[in-house]
PDB file of C-alpha atoms in Angstrom:
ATOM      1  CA  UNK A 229      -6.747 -15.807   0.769  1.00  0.00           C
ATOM      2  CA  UNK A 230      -5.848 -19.433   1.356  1.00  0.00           C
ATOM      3  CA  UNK A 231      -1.768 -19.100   1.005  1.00  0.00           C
ATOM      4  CA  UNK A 232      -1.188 -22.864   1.454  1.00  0.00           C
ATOM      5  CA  UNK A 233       1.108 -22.848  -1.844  1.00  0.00           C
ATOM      6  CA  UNK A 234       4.076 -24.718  -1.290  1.00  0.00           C
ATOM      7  CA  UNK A 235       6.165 -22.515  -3.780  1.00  0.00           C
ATOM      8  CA  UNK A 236       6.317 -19.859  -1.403  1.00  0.00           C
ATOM      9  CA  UNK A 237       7.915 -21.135   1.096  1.00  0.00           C
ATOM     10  CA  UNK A 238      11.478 -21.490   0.378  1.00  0.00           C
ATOM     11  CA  UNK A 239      12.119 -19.012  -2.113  1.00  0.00           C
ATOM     12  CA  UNK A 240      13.280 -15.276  -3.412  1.00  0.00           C
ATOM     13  CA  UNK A 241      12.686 -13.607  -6.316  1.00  0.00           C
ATOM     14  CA  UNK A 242      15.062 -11.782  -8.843  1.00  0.00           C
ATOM     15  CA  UNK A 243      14.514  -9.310 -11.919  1.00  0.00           C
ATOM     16  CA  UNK A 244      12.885  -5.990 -12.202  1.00  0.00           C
ATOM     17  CA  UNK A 245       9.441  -4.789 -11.415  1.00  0.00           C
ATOM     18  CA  UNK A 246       7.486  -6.369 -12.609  1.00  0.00           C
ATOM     19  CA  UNK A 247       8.806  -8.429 -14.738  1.00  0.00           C
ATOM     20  CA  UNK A 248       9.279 -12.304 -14.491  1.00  0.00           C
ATOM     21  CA  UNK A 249      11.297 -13.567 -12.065  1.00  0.00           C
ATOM     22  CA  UNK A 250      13.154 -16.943 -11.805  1.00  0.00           C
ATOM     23  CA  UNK A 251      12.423 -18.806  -8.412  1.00  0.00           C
ATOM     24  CA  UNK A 252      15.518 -19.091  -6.604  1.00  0.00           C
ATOM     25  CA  UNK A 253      15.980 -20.823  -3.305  1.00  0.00           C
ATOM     26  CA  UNK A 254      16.874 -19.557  -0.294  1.00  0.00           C
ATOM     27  CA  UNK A 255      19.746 -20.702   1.479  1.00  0.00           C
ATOM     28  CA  UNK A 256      18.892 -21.820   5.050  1.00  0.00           C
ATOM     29  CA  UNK A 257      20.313 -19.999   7.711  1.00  0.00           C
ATOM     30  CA  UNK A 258      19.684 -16.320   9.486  1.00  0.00           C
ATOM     31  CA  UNK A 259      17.843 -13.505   8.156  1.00  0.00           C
ATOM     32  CA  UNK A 260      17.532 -11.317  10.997  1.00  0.00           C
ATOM     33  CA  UNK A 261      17.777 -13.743  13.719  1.00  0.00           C
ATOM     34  CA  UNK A 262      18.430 -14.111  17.286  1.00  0.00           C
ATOM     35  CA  UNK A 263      20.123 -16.234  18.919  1.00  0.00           C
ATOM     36  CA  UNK A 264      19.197 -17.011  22.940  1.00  0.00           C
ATOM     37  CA  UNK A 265      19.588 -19.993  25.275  1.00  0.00           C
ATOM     38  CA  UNK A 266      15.715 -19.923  26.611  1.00  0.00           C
ATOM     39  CA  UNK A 267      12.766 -20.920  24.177  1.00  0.00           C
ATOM     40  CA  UNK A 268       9.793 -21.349  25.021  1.00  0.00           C
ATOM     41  CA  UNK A 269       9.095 -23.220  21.729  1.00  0.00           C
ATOM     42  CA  UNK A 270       6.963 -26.282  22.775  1.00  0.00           C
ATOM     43  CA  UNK A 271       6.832 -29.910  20.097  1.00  0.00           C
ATOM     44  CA  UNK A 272       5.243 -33.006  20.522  1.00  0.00           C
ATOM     45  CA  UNK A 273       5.177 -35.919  18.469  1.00  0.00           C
ATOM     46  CA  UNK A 274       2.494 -37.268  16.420  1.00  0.00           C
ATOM     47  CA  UNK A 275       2.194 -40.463  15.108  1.00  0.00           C
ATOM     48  CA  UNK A 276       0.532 -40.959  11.599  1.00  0.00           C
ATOM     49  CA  UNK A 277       0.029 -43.074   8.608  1.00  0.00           C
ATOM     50  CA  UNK A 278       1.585 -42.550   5.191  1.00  0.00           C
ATOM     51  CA  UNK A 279      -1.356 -41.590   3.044  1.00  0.00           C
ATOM     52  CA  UNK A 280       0.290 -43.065  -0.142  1.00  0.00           C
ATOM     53  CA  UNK A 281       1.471 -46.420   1.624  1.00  0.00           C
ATOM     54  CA  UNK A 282       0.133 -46.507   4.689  1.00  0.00           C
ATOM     55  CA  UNK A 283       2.938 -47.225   6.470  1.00  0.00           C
ATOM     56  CA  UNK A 284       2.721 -46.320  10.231  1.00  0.00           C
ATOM     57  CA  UNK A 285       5.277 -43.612  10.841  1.00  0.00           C
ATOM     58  CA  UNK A 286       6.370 -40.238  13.531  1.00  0.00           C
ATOM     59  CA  UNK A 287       6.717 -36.426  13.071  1.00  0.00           C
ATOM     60  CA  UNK A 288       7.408 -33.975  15.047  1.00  0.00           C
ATOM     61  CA  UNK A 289       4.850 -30.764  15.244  1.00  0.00           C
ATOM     62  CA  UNK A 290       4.910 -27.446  16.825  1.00  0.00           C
ATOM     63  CA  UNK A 291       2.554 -26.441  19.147  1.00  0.00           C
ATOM     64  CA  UNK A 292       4.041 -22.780  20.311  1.00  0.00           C
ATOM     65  CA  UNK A 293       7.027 -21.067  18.646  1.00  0.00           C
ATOM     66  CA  UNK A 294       9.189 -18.733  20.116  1.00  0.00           C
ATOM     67  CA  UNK A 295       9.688 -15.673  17.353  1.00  0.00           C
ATOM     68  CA  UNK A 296      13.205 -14.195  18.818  1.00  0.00           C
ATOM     69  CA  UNK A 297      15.041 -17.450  18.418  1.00  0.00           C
ATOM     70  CA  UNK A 298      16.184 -19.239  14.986  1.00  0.00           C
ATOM     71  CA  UNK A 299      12.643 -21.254  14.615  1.00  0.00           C
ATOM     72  CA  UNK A 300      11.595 -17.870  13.197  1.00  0.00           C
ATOM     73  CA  UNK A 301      14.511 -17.600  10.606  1.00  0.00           C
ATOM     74  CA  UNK A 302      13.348 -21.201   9.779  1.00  0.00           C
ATOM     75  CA  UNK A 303       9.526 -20.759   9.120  1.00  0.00           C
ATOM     76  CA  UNK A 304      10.638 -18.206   6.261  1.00  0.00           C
ATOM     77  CA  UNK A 305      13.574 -20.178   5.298  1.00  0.00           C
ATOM     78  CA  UNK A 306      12.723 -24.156   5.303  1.00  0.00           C
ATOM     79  CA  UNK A 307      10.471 -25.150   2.854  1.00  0.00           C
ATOM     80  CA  UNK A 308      11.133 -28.819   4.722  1.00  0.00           C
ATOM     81  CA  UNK A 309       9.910 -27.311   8.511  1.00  0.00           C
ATOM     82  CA  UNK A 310       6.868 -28.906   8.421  1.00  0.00           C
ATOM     83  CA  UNK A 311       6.748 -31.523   5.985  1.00  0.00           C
ATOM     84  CA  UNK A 312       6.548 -35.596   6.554  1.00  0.00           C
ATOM     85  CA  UNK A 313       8.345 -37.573   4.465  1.00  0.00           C
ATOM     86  CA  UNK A 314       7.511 -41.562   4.585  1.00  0.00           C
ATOM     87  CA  UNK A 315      10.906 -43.168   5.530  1.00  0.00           C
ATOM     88  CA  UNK A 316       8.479 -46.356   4.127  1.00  0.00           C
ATOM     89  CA  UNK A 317       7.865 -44.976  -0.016  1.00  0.00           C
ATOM     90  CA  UNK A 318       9.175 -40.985   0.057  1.00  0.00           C
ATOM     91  CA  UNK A 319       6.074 -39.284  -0.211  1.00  0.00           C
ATOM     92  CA  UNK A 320       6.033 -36.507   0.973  1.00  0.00           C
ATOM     93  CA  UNK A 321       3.121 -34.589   2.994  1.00  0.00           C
ATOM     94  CA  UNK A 322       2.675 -31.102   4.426  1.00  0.00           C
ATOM     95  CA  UNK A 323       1.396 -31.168   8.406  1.00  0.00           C
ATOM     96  CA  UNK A 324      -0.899 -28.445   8.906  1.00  0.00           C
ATOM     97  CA  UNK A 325      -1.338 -28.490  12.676  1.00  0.00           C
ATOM     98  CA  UNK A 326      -2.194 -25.996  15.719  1.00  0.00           C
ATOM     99  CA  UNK A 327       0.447 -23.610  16.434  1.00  0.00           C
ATOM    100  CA  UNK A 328       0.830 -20.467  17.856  1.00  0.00           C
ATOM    101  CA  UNK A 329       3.845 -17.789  17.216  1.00  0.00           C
ATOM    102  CA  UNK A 330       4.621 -15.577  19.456  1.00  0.00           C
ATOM    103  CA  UNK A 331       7.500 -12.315  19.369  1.00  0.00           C
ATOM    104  CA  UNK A 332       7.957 -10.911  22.852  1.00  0.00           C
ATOM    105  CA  UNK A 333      10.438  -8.226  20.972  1.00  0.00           C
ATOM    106  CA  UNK A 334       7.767  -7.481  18.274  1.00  0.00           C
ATOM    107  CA  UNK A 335       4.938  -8.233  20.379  1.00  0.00           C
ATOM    108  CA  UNK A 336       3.544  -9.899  17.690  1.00  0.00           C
ATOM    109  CA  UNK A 337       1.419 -12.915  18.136  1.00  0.00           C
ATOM    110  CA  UNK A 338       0.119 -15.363  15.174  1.00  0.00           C
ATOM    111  CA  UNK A 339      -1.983 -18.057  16.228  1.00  0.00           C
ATOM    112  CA  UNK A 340      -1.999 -20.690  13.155  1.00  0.00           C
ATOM    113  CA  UNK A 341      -5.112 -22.607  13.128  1.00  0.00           C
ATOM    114  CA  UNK A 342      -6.247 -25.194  10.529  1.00  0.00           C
ATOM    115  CA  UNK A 343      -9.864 -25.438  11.665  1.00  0.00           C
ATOM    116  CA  UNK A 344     -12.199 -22.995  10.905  1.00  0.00           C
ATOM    117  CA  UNK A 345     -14.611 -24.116  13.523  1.00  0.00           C
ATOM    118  CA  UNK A 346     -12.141 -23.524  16.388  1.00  0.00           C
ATOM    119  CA  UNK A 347     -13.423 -21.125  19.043  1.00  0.00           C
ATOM    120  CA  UNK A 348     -10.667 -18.331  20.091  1.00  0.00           C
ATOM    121  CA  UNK A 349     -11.561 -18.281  23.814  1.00  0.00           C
ATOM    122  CA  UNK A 350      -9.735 -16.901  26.651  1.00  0.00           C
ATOM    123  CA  UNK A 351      -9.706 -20.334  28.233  1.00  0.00           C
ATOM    124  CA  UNK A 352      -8.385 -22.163  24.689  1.00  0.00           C
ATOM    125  CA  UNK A 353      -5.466 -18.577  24.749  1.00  0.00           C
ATOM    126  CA  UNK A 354      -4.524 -19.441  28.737  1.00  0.00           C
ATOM    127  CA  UNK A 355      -4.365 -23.368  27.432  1.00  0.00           C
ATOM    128  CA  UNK A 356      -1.314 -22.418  25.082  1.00  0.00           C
ATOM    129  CA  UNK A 357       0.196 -19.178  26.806  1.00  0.00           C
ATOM    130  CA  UNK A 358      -0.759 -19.446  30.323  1.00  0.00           C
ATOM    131  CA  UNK A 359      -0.280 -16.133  32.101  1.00  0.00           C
ATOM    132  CA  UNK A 360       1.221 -14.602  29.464  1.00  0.00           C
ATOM    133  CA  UNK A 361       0.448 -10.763  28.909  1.00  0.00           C
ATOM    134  CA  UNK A 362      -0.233 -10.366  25.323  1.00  0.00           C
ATOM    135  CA  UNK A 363      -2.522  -7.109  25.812  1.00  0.00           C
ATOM    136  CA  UNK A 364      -0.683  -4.833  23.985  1.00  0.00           C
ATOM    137  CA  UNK A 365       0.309  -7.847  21.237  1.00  0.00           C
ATOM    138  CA  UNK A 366      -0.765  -7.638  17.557  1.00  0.00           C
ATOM    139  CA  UNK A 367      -2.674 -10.443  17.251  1.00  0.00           C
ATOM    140  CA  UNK A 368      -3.677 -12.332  13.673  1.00  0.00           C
ATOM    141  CA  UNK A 369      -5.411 -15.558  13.239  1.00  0.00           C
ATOM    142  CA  UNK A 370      -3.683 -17.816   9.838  1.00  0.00           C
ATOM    143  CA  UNK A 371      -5.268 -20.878   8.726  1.00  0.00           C
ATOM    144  CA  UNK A 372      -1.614 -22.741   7.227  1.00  0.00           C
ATOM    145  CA  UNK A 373       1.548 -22.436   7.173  1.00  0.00           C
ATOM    146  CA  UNK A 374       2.174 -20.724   4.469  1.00  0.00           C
ATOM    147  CA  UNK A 375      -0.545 -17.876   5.289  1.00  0.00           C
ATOM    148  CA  UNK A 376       1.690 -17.977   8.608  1.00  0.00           C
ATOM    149  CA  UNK A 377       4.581 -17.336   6.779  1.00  0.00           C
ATOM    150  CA  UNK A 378       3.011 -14.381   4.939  1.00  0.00           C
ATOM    151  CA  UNK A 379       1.640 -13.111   8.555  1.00  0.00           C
ATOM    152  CA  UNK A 380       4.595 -12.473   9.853  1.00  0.00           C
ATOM    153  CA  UNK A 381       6.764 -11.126   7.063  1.00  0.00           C
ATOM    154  CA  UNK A 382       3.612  -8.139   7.025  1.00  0.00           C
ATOM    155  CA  UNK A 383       3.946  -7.759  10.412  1.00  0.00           C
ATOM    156  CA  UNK A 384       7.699  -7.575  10.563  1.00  0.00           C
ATOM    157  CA  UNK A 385       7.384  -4.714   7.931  1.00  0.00           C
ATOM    158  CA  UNK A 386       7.049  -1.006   8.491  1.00  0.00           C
ATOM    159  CA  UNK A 387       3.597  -1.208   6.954  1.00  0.00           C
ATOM    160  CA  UNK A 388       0.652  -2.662   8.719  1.00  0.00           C
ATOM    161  CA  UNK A 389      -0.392  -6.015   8.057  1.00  0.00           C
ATOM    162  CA  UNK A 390      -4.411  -4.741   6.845  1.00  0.00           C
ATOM    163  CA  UNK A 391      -2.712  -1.826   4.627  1.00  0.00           C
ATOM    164  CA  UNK A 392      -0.834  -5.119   3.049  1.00  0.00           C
ATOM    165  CA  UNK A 393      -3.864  -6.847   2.359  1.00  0.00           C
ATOM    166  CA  UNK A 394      -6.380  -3.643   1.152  1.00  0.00           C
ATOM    167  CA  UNK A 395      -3.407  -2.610  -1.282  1.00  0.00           C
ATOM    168  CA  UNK A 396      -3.308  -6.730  -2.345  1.00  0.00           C
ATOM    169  CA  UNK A 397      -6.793  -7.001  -2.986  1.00  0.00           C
ATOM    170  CA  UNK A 398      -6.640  -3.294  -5.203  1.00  0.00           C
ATOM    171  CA  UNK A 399      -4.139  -4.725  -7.137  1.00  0.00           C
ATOM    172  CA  UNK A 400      -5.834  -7.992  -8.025  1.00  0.00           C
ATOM    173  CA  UNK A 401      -8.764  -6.370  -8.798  1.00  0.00           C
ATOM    174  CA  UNK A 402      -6.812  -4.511 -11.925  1.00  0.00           C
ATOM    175  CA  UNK A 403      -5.969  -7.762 -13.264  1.00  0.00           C
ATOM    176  CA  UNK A 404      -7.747  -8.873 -16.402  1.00  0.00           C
ATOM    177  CA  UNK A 405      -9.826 -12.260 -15.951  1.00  0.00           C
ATOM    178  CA  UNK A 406      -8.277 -13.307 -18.729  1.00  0.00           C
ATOM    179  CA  UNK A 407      -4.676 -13.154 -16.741  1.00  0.00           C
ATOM    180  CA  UNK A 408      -6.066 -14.229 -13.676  1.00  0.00           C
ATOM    181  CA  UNK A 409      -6.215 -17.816 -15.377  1.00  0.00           C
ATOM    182  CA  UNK A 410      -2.346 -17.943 -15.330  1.00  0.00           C
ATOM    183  CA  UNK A 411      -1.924 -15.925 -11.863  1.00  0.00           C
ATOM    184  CA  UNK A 412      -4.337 -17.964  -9.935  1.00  0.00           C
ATOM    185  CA  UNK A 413      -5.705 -15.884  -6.373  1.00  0.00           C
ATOM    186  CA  UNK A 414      -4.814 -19.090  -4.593  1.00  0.00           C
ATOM    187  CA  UNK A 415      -0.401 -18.478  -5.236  1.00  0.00           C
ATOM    188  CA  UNK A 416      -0.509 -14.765  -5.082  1.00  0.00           C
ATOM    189  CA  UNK A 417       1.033 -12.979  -1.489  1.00  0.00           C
ATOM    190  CA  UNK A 418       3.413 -10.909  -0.199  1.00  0.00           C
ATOM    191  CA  UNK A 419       6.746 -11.641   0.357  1.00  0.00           C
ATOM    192  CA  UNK A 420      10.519 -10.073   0.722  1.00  0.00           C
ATOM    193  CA  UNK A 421      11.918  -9.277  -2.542  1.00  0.00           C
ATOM    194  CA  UNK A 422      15.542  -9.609  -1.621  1.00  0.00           C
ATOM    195  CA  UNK A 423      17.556 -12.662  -1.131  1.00  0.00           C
ATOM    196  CA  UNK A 424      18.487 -10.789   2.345  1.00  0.00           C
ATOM    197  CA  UNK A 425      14.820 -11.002   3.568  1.00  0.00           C
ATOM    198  CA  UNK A 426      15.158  -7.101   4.164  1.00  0.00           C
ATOM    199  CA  UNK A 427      11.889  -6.223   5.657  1.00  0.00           C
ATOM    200  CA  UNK A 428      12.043  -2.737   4.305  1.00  0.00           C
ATOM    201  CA  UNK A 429      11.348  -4.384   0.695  1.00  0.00           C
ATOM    202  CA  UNK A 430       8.417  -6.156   0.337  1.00  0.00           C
ATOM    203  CA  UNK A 431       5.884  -6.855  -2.724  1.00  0.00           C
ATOM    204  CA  UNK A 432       3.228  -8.364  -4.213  1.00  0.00           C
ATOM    205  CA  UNK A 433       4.038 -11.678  -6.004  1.00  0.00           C
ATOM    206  CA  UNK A 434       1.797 -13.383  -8.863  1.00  0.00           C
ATOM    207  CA  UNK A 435       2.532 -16.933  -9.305  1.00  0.00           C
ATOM    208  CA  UNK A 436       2.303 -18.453 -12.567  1.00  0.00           C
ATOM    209  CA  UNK A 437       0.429 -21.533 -12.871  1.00  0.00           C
ATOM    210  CA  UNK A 438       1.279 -22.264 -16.480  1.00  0.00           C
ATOM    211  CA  UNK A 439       5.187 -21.515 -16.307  1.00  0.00           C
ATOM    212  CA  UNK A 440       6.266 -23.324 -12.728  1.00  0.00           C
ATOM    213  CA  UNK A 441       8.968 -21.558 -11.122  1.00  0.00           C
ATOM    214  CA  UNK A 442       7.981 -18.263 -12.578  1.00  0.00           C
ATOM    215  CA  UNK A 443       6.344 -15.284 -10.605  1.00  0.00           C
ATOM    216  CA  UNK A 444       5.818 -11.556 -11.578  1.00  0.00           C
ATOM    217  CA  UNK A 445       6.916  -9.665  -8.601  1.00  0.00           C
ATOM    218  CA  UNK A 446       5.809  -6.078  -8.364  1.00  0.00           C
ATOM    219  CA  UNK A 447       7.370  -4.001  -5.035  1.00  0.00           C
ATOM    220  CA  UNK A 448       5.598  -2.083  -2.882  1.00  0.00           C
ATOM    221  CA  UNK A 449       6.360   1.677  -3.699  1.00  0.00           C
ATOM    222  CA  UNK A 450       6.201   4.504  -0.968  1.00  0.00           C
ATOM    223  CA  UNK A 451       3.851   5.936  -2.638  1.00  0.00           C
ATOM    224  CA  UNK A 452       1.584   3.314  -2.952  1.00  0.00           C
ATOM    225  CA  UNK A 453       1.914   2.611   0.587  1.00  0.00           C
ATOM    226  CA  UNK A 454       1.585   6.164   1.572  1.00  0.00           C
ATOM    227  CA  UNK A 455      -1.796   6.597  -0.538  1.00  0.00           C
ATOM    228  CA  UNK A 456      -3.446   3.256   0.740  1.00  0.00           C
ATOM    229  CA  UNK A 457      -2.946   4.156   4.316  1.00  0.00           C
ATOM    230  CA  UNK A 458      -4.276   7.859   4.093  1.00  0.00           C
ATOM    231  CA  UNK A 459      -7.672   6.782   2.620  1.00  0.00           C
ATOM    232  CA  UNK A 460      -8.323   3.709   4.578  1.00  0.00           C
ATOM    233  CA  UNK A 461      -6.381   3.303   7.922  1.00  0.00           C
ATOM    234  CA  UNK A 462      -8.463   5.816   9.624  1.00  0.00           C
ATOM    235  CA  UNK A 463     -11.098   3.654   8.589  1.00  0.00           C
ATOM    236  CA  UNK A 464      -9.888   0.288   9.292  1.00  0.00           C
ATOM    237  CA  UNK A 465      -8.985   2.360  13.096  1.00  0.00           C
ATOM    238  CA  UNK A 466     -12.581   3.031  13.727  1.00  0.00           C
ATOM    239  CA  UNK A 467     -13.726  -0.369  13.321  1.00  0.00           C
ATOM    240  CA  UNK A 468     -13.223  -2.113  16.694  1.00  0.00           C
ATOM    241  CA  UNK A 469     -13.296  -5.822  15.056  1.00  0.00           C
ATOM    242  CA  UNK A 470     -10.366  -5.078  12.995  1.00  0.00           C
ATOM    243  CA  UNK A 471      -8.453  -2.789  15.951  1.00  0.00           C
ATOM    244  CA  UNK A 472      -8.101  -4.777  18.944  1.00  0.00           C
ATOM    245  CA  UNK A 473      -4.819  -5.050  20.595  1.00  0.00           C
ATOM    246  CA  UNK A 474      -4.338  -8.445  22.145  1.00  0.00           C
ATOM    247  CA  UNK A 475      -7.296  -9.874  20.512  1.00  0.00           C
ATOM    248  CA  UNK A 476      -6.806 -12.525  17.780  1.00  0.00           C
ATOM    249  CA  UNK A 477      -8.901 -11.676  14.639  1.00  0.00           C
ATOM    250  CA  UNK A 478      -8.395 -12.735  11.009  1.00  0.00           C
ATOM    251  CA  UNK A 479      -7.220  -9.819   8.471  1.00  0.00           C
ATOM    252  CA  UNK A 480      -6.660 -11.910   4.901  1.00  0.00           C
ATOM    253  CA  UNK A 481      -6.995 -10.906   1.507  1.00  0.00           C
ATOM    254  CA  UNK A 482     -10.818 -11.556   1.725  1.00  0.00           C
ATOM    255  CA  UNK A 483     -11.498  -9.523   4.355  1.00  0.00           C
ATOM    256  CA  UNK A 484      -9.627  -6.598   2.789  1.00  0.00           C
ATOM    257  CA  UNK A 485     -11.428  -7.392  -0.296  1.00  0.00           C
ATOM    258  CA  UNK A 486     -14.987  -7.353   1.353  1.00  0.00           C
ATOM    259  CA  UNK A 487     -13.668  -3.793   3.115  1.00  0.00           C
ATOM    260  CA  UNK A 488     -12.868  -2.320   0.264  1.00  0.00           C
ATOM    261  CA  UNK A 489     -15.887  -3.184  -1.578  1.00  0.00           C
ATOM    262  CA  UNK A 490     -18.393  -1.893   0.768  1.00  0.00           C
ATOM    263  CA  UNK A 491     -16.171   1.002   1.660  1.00  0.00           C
ATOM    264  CA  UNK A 492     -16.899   1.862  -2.502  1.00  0.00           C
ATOM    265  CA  UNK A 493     -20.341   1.566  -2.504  1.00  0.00           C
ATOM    266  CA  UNK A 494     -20.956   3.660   0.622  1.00  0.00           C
ATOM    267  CA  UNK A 495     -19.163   6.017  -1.012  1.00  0.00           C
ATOM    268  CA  UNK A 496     -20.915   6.032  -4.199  1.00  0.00           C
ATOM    269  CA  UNK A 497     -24.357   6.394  -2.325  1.00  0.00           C
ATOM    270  CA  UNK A 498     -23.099   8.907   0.417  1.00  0.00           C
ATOM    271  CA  UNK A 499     -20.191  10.862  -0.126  1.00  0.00           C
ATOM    272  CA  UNK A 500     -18.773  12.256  -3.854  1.00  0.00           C
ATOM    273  CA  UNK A 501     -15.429  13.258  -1.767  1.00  0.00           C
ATOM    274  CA  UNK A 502     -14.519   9.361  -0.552  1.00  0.00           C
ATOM    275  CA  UNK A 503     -15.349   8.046  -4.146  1.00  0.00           C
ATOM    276  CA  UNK A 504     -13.042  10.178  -5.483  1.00  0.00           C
ATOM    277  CA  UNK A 505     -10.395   9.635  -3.091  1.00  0.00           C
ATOM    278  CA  UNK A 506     -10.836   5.745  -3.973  1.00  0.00           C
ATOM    279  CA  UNK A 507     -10.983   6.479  -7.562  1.00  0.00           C
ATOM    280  CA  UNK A 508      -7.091   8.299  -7.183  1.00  0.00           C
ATOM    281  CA  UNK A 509      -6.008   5.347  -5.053  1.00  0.00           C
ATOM    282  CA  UNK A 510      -7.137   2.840  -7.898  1.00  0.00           C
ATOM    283  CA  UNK A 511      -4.943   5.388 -10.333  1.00  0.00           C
ATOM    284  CA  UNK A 512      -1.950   5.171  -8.119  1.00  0.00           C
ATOM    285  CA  UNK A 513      -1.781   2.012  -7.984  1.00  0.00           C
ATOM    286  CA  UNK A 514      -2.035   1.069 -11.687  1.00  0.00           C
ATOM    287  CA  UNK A 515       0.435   3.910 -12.289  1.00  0.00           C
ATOM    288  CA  UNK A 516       2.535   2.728  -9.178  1.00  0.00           C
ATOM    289  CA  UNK A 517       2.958  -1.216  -9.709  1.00  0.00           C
ATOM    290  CA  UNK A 518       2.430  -1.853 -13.260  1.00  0.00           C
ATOM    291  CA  UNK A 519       3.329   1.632 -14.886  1.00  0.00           C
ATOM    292  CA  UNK A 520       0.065   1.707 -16.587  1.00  0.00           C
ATOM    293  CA  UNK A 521      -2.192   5.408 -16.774  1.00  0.00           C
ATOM    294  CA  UNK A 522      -6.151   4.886 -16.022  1.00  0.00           C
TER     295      UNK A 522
END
């Protein structure tokens, strides 16, 4: 899933379950920060042209972020982090650029990168970490800043990142196509569903394209949670690609989506017990997020 939506990035969400939910924004500041006198966080500056005016002009971009110091509190808190705004005519332009995040108290490692073409070497990892031990790191690949933003707020939670995305891509799936007009793939993610950024509270959010400002916000229950992980994580564990520790790999709603869906069909073809065990994690999470009985 391409999460490159500018709505989510400076925002929290109020109302029940489910239903709609102003957009509120967040007030800049701390979440869970922490505060320290030695960053490793590395910027540069880049000079560019106004693509409305032309204008020639200067940003400043982030080529490594340190994730125990307030830069992290300000990737989920400033919508403005990484935007350009022409000093020339006021447009205003997002600056989707190399980056990588890294957590030494997490170990958690997010390596943002734009181009899809880039090669994740050991050579292009010892370019931007140098020595750096990340072997017992989780690692993620994101492709913007906003799918960055997303990264980390799964991997800050007690419920791993690829148990996030399966239990996304389930819950899309019971949407009607008809809906899916108005709740567009492209704005839907997971995000905190306090004000506090309280990792223990996250859920799935369906932006509204027709009614701006507007989201349908549906928490993750235990429950849910609980049922997604017994039926797939021991799968999702005995596939190397998607369990290496200090490897970078992409895990997005596509991938989850593509997982899923063969992990169906095999068990249609092969094994009665598996299908059925899908078929009650489907139920649960109708019956879990949007209160309906299949």
């Amino acid at each position: 899933m391409c999460a490159d939506d500018d709505s989510r990035l400076s925002v929290w969400y109020t109302g029940r379950t489910g239903n709609m939910a102003e957009y509120e924004p967040k007030k800049e500041g701390k979440i869970m920060g922490i505060e320290k006198t030695e960053t490793y966080t590395q910027t540069r500056e880049l000079p560019l042209n106004c693509p409305a005016c032309s204008a020639a002009g200067t940003t400043i971009i982030y080529e490594k972020i340190d994730g125990t110091t307030q830069m992290r509190d300000r990737i989920l808190t400033d919508s403005n982090l990484f935007m350009y705004e022409c000093p020339h005519c006021g447009e205003r332009v997002r600056i989707e650029a190399p980056c990588i995040y890294v957590d030494e108290k997490r170990k958690i490692a997010v390596w943002n990168m734009p181009d899809p073409k880039f090669e994740f070497t050991e050579q292009a990892l010892a370019e931007k970490i140098g020595n750096w031990d990340i072997s017992d790191y989780t690692c993620r690949i994101t492709r913007s800043w906003g799918e960055l933003r997303e990264k980390i707020i799964e991997l800050e939670s007690s419920v791993d990142d690829r148990i996030c995305e399966v239990i996304k891509s389930g819950a899309y799936s019971l949407i009607k196509a008809e809906d899916r007009k108005v709740l567009p793939l492209e704005s839907y993610h997971i995000d905190y569903c306090t004000q506090e950024g309280d990792s223990r509270a996250i859920g799935l959010v369906f932006m509204r394209s027709d009614m701006g400002g507007q989201a349908y916000v549906y928490p993750l229950t235990d429950r849910v949670i609980q049922v997604t992980d017994d039926i797939f994580r021991p799968l999702l564990d005995g596939l190397d690609l998607y369990n290496r520790r200090g490897e970078f790999f992409r895990f997005t709603y596509e991938t989850a989506h593509n997982f899923v869906m063969q992990t169906t069909e095999a068990a249609q073809e092969q094994n009665k017990k598996y299908e059925e065990l899908i078929s009650l994690w489907v139920k649960t999470l109708a019956k879990e997020l949007y209160h309906v009985d299949l």
